[in-house]
Amino acid sequence: QVQLVESGGGLVQGGGSLRLSCAASRSISSFTSMGWYRQAPGKQRELVAILATTGFSTNYLDSVKGRFTISRDNAKNTVYLQMNNLKPEDTAVYYCNANQPLPRATYWGQGTQVTVSS
């Protein structure tokens, strides 16, 4: 069973920065992609950023483009989400996600809370 462990969440003032980390229990090269989702109270979970575990393909939620950057360190089996110029509307629980091609499976971390004060 794959474990994804997130860290780096917390409380920050608007305009501040946080970096989330997601450490996988096995090589991230075994996944086709990894990403970050978030879920705010009363809202559906949404994709924030996703990247391919090989190559350089990334994709972002429109509202975070230019502020958030997803990256990976294959040697550390870790994916990061650098979040700059945070806004109160970024407040949510952030979840790490990994997609395995064969056998097909999707894995989730336990989530980390990000709270941005105005």
C-alpha positions as CSV (number, residue, x, y, z in Angstrom):
1,Q,0.0,0.0,0.0
2,V,1.3,3.4,-0.9
3,Q,1.5,6.1,1.7
4,L,1.5,9.8,0.9
5,V,2.4,12.1,3.8
6,E,1.8,15.8,3.5
7,S,3.4,18.5,5.6
8,G,3.9,22.2,5.6
9,G,0.4,23.5,6.1
10,G,-0.4,26.2,8.7
11,L,-1.7,29.7,9.3
12,V,-0.4,32.5,7.3
13,Q,-1.4,36.1,6.6
14,G,-2.6,37.2,3.2
15,G,0.3,37.8,0.9
16,G,2.4,35.3,2.7
17,S,3.9,32.0,1.5
18,L,3.9,28.3,2.4
19,R,5.5,25.3,0.9
20,L,3.7,22.0,1.1
21,S,5.5,18.7,0.8
22,C,4.2,15.3,-0.1
23,A,6.5,12.3,0.6
24,A,5.7,9.0,-1.0
25,S,6.5,5.6,0.4
26,R,7.9,4.4,-2.9
27,S,9.5,5.8,-6.0
28,I,7.3,8.6,-7.6
29,S,8.5,7.4,-11.0
30,S,6.1,4.5,-10.6
31,F,3.2,7.0,-10.9
32,T,2.2,8.7,-14.1
33,S,1.3,11.9,-12.3
34,M,1.1,13.5,-8.9
35,G,-0.9,16.5,-7.9
36,W,-2.4,18.7,-5.2
37,Y,-6.1,19.1,-4.6
38,R,-7.9,21.2,-2.1
39,Q,-11.3,21.2,-0.4
40,A,-12.8,24.2,1.4
41,P,-15.7,23.8,3.8
42,G,-18.9,23.3,2.0
43,K,-17.2,23.0,-1.4
44,Q,-16.1,20.2,-3.7
45,R,-12.6,19.0,-3.9
46,E,-10.8,20.7,-6.7
47,L,-7.5,20.1,-8.6
48,V,-5.0,22.8,-7.8
49,A,-1.9,21.6,-9.6
50,I,-0.7,18.5,-11.3
51,L,2.6,17.3,-12.8
52,A,3.9,14.4,-14.8
53,T,6.5,12.3,-12.8
54,T,8.7,12.3,-15.9
55,G,9.2,15.2,-18.2
56,F,8.0,18.7,-17.4
57,S,4.3,18.8,-18.0
58,T,2.3,20.7,-15.4
59,N,-1.2,22.1,-15.2
60,Y,-2.7,24.6,-12.7
61,L,-6.1,25.8,-11.5
62,D,-6.6,29.2,-13.2
63,S,-7.0,31.1,-9.9
64,V,-3.5,29.9,-8.7
65,K,-1.5,30.4,-11.9
66,G,1.4,32.7,-11.3
67,R,1.2,32.2,-7.6
68,F,1.7,28.5,-7.0
69,T,4.4,26.2,-8.4
70,I,4.4,22.4,-8.3
71,S,7.7,20.6,-8.5
72,R,9.2,17.2,-7.7
73,D,12.4,15.7,-6.4
74,N,12.5,12.1,-7.7
75,A,15.6,11.3,-5.5
76,K,13.5,12.2,-2.4
77,N,10.3,10.7,-3.7
78,T,8.7,14.1,-2.8
79,V,6.4,16.5,-4.6
80,Y,6.1,20.1,-3.5
81,L,3.6,22.9,-3.8
82,Q,5.1,26.4,-3.4
83,M,2.4,28.8,-2.6
84,N,3.1,32.6,-2.8
85,N,0.9,35.6,-2.4
86,L,-1.7,33.6,-0.6
87,K,-5.2,34.8,-0.4
88,P,-8.0,34.0,2.1
89,E,-9.8,32.1,-0.6
90,D,-6.9,29.7,-0.7
91,T,-8.0,28.5,2.7
92,A,-8.7,24.7,2.5
93,V,-7.4,21.3,3.3
94,Y,-4.8,20.4,0.7
95,Y,-4.4,16.8,-0.4
96,C,-1.6,15.1,-2.2
97,N,-2.6,12.7,-5.0
98,A,-0.8,10.0,-7.0
99,N,-2.0,8.1,-10.0
100,Q,-0.6,4.6,-10.7
101,P,-1.0,3.3,-14.3
102,L,-1.0,-0.5,-13.8
103,P,-2.8,-1.8,-11.9
104,R,-4.8,1.3,-12.1
105,A,-5.1,3.1,-8.7
106,T,-5.3,6.5,-7.1
107,Y,-3.7,7.3,-3.8
108,W,-4.4,10.2,-1.4
109,G,-2.6,11.7,1.5
110,Q,-4.4,12.5,4.8
111,G,-4.5,16.3,4.0
112,T,-2.9,19.3,5.5
113,Q,-4.8,22.5,6.6
114,V,-3.9,25.8,5.0
115,T,-5.5,28.9,6.6
116,V,-5.0,32.3,5.2
117,S,-6.1,35.3,7.3
118,S,-7.1,38.6,5.8
